[in-house]
Short mmCIF file of C-alpha atoms in Angstrom, two decimals:
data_model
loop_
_atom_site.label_atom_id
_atom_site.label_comp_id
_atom_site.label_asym_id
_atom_site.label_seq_id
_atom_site.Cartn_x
_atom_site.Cartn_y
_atom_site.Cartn_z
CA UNK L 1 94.99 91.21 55.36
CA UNK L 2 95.97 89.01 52.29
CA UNK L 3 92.40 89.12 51.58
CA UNK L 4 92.42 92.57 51.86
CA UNK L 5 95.09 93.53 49.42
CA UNK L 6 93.93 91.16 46.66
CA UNK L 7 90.89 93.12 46.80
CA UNK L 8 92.20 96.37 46.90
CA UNK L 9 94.88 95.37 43.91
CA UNK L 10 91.87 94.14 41.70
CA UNK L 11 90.32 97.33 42.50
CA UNK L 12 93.14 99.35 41.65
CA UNK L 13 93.77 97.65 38.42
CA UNK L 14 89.93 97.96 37.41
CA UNK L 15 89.92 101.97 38.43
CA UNK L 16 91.56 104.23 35.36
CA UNK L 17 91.84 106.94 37.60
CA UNK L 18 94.00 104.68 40.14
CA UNK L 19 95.99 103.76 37.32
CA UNK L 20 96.78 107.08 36.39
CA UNK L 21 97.32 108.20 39.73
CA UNK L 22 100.01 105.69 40.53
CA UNK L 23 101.50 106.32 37.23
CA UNK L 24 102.40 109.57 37.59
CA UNK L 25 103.11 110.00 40.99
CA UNK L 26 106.19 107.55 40.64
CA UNK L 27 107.49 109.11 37.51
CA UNK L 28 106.39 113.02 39.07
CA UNK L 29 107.11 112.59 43.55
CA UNK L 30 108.60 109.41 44.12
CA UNK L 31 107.79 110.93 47.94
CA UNK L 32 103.64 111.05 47.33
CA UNK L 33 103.69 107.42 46.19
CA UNK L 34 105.49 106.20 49.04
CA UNK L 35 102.91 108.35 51.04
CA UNK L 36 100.14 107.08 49.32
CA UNK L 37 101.47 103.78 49.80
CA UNK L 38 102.27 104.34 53.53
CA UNK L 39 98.64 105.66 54.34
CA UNK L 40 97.10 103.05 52.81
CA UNK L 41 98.51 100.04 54.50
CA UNK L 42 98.30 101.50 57.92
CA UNK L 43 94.81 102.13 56.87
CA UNK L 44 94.17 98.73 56.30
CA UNK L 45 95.51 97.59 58.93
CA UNK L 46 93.44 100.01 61.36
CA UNK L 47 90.45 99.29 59.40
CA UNK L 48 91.00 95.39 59.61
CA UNK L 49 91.74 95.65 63.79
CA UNK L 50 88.41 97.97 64.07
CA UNK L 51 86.15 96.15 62.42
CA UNK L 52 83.64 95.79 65.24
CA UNK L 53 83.63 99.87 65.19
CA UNK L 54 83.03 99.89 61.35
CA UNK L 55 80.37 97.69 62.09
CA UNK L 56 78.46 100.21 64.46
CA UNK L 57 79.44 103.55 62.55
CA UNK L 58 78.33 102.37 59.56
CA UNK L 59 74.78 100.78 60.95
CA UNK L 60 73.00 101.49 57.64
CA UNK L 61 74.77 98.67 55.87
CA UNK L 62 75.19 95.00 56.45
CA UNK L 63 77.49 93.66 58.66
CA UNK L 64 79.78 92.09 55.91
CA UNK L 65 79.48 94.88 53.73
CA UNK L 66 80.55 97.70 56.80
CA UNK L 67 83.70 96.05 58.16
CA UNK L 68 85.04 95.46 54.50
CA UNK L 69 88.28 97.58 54.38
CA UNK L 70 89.06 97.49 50.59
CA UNK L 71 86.94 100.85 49.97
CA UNK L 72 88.76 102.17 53.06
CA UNK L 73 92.77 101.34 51.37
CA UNK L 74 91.12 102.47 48.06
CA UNK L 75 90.44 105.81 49.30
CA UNK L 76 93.61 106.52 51.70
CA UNK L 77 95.44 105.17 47.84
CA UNK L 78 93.78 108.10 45.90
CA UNK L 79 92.94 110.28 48.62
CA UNK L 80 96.23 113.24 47.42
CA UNK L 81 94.91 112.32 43.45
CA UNK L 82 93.76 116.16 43.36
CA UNK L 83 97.54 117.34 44.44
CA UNK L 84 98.14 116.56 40.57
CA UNK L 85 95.80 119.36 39.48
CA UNK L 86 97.61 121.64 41.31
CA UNK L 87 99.60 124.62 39.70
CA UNK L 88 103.30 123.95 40.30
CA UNK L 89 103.61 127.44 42.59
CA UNK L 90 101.23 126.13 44.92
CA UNK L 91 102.85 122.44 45.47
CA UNK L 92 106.11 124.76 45.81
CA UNK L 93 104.17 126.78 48.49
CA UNK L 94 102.91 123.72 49.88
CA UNK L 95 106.21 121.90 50.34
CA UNK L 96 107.95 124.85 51.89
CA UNK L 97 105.33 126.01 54.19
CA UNK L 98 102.89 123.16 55.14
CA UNK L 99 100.19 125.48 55.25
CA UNK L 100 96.69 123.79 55.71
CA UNK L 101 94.89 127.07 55.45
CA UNK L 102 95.75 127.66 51.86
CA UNK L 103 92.83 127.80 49.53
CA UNK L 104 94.87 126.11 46.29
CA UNK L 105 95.87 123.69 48.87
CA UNK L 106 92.56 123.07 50.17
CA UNK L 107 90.95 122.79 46.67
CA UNK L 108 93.03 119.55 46.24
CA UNK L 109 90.74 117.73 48.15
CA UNK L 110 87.15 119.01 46.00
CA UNK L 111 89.04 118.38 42.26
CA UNK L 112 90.06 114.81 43.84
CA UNK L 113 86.56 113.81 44.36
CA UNK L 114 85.07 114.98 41.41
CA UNK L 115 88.33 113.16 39.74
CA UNK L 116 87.15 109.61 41.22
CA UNK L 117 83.45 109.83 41.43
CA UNK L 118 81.38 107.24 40.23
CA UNK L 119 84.48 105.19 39.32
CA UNK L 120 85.12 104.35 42.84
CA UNK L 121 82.60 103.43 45.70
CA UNK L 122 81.07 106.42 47.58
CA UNK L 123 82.87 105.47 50.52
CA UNK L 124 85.78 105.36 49.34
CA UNK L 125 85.59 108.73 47.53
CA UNK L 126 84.26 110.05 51.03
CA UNK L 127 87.75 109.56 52.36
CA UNK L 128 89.47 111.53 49.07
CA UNK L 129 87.17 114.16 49.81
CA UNK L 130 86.53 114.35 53.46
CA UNK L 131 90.58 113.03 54.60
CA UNK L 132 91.15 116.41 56.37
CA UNK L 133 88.13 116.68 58.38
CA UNK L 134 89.29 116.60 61.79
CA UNK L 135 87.27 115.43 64.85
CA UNK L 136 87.39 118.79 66.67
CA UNK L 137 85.44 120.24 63.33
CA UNK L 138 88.63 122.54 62.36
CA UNK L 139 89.38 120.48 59.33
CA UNK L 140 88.30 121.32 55.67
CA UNK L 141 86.32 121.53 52.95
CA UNK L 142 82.46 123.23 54.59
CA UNK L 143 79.60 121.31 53.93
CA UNK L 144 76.33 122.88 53.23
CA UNK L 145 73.70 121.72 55.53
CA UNK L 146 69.76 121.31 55.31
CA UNK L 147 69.53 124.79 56.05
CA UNK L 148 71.86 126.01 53.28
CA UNK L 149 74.71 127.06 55.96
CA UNK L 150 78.44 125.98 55.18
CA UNK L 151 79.94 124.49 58.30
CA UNK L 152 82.55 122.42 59.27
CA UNK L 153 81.98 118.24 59.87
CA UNK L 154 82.80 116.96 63.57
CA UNK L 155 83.19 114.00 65.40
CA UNK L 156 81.18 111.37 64.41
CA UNK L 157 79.70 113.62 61.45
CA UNK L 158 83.01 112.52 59.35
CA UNK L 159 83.18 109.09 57.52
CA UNK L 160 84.65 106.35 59.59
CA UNK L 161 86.95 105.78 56.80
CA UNK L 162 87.88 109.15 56.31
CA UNK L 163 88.77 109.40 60.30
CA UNK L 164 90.99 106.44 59.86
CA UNK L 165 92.91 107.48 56.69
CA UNK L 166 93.02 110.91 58.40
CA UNK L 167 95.15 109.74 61.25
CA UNK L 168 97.64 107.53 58.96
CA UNK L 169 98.01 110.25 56.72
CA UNK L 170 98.66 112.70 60.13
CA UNK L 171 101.16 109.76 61.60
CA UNK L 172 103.12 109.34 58.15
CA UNK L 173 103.49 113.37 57.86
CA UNK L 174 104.11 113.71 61.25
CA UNK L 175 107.67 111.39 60.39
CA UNK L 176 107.94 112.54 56.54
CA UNK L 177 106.96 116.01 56.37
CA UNK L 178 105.69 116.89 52.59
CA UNK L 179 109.18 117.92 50.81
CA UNK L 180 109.91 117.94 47.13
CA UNK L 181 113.33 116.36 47.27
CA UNK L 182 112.70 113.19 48.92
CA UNK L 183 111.48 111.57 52.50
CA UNK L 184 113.38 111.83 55.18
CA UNK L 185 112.36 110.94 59.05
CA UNK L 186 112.14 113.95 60.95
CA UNK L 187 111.47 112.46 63.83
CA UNK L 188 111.13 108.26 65.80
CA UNK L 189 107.75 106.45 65.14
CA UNK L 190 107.82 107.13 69.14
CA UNK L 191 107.79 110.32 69.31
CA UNK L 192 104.87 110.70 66.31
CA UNK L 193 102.88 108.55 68.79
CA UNK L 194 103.65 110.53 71.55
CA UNK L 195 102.53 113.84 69.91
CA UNK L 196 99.62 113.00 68.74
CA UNK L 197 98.24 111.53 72.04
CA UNK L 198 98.58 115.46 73.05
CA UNK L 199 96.53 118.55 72.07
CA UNK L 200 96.58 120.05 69.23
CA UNK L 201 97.17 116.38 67.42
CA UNK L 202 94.86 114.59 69.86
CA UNK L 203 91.79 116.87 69.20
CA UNK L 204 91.82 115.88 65.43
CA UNK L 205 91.38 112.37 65.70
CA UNK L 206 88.53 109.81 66.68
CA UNK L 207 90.29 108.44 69.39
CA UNK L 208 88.70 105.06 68.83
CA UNK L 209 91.10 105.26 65.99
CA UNK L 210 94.23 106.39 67.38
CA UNK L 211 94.07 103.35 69.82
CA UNK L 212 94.31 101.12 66.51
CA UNK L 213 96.91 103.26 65.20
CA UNK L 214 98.75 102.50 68.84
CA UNK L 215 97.84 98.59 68.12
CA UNK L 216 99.33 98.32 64.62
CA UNK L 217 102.29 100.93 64.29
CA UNK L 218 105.22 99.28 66.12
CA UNK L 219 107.22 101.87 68.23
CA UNK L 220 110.25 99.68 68.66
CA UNK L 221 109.79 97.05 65.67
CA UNK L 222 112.39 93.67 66.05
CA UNK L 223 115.20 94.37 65.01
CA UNK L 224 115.66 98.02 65.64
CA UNK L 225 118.95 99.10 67.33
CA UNK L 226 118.80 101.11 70.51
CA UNK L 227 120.44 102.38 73.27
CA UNK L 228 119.34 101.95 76.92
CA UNK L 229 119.17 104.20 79.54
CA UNK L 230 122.29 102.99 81.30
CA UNK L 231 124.43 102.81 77.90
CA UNK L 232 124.25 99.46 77.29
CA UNK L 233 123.28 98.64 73.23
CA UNK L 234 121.18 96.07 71.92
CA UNK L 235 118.57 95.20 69.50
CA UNK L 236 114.85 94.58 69.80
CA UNK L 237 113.93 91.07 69.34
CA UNK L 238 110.10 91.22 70.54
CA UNK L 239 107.42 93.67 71.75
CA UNK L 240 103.59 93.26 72.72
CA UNK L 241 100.80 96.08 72.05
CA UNK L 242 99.72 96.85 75.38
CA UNK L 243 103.49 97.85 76.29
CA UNK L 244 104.65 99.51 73.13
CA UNK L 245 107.30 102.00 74.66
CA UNK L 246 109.27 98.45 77.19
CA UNK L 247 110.12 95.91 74.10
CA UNK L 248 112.54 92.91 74.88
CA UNK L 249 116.20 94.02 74.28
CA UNK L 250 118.85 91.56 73.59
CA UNK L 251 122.12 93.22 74.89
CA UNK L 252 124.85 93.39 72.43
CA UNK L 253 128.48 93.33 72.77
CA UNK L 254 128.40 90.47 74.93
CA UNK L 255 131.81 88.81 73.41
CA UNK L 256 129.76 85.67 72.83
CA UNK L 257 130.03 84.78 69.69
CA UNK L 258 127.77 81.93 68.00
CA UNK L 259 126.33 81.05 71.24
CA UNK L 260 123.23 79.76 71.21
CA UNK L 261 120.39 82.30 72.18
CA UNK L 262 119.00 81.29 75.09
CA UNK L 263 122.92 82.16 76.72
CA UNK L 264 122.26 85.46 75.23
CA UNK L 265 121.11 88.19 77.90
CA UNK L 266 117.22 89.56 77.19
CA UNK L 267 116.49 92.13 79.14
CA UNK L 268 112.20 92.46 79.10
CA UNK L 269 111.99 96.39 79.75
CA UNK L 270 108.50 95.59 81.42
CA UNK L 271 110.00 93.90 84.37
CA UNK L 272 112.88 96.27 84.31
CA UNK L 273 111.10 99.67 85.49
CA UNK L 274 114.47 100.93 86.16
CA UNK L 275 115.49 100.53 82.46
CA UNK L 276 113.67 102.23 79.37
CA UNK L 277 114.77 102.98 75.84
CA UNK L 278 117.32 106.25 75.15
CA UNK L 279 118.08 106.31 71.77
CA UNK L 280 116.24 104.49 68.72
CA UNK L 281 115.84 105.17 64.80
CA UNK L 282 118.60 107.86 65.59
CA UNK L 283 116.94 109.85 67.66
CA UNK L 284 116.77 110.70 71.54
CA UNK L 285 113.38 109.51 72.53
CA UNK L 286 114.03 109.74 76.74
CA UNK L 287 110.90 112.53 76.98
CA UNK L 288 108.51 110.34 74.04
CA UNK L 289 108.02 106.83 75.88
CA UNK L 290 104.33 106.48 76.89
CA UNK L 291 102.59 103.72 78.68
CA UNK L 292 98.79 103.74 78.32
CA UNK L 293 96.79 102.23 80.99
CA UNK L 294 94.98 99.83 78.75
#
């Protein structure tokens, strides 16, 4: 990941239109920078735990070469850069309605590409242009094909990179909904997880991907206060993947003070099947918890 990073930074610093793009979006929407910032770390880190999968969709290129993520945090970085060509009545529209279907909107996604290409890699301008193709072929924009018909990519049709900043950018909207004013969580990092493992959400991404997005997006990270199921308060203090809804709780209000841990009670919520997680991140998240099978 380190690795990663200083790669993407040097590419960053050597791309003018990166430059510019991070320039203004933190004088211009504080809230698109921290987007832009959020997609592309949880696109690194997706891209870094599936690099076996980069390895097979992307067959035509060496090994080394295909699981390289710094093309793939590039693009999720710059993949919005056309929002800044957009005429201020349709970010307005935008921000009040959410409405993928709109054509300014839509066009955001063609005047970022031609913004960025051939001073990024082609993979990486893939993702700016192709970062709302969803798997179920309902995204946008068309493609022509051999024939000269417009259609719609699907499945496996999309860029691997593009599928993978496509589901951080759906996860980080999914909490921070697109406002002018600022970001603010609409909803727990569980219950984002939860809806997208259902229909509509679920038939828009690769679900190779989502699985890493399960992996590296901690539902209940240490240190997060919650509230049990039988009242009792406490704070996360560890977690594991394959369980992300049963952390470890330590209890709080225990009267003990500077006693050493190990007197502290832990309650592990995977041997406690009568226990789960109520509240957490201020919200009620009793009907989000999930347990995948593997």
């Amino acid at each position: 990941y380190r690795d990663a990073i200083a790669s993407l930074m040097g590419r960053l610093t050597a791309s003018r239109s990166a430059q510019t793009f991070v320039q203004q979006a933190s004088r211009h929407d504080q809230p698109m920078l921290a987007h832009a910032v959020n997609t592309c770390h949880l696109s690194l880190l997706m891209g870094l735990r599936l690099d076996f999968y980069l390895v097979q969709e992307r067959s035509r290129v060496p090994a080394t070469i295909a699981k390289n993520a710094v093309n793939l945090g590039l693009g999720a970085m710059l993949k919005d850069i056309g929002m800044m060509e957009l005429e201020h009545e349709a970010l307005d529209r935008w921000y009040a309605t959410q409405d993928d279907t709109d054509p300014e909107f839509q066009s955001h996604v063609v005047r970022g590409f031609e913004r960025v290409r051939g001073s990024v890699d082609p993979s990486a301008a893939a993702v700016v242009l192709h970062h709302h193709q969803k798997f179920d072929g309902s995204g946008f924009p068309a493609v022509r094909s051999v024939q000269s018909m417009t259609r719609n990519l699907v499945g496996r049709e999309i860029h691997v990179f593009a599928r993978i900043a496509a589901c951080a950018d759906l996860f980080d909207r999914l909490r921070y909904p697109p406002r002018a004013e600022g970001r603010i969580a609409q909803m727990s990092t569980c219950r984002a997880l939860s809806l997208m493992r259902r229909p509509p959400y679920s038939n828009w991404i690769d679900p190779t991907v989502f699985s890493a997005l399960v992996q590296c997006v901690t539902v209940f990270a240490p240190g997060t206060m919650v509230v049990l199921t039988d009242g009792r308060r406490g704070v996360v203090v560890a977690w594991t993947p394959e369980f992300p809804c049963q952390p470890t709780v330590e209890i709080l209000g225990t009267g003990l003070m500077g006693v050493d841990d190990s007197e502290r009670e832990r309650i592990d919520l995977r041997e406690s099947p009568h226990l789960s997680v109520a509240w957490a991140e201020g919200f009620d998240v009793t009907q989000d918890l999930f347990f995948p099978a593997s």
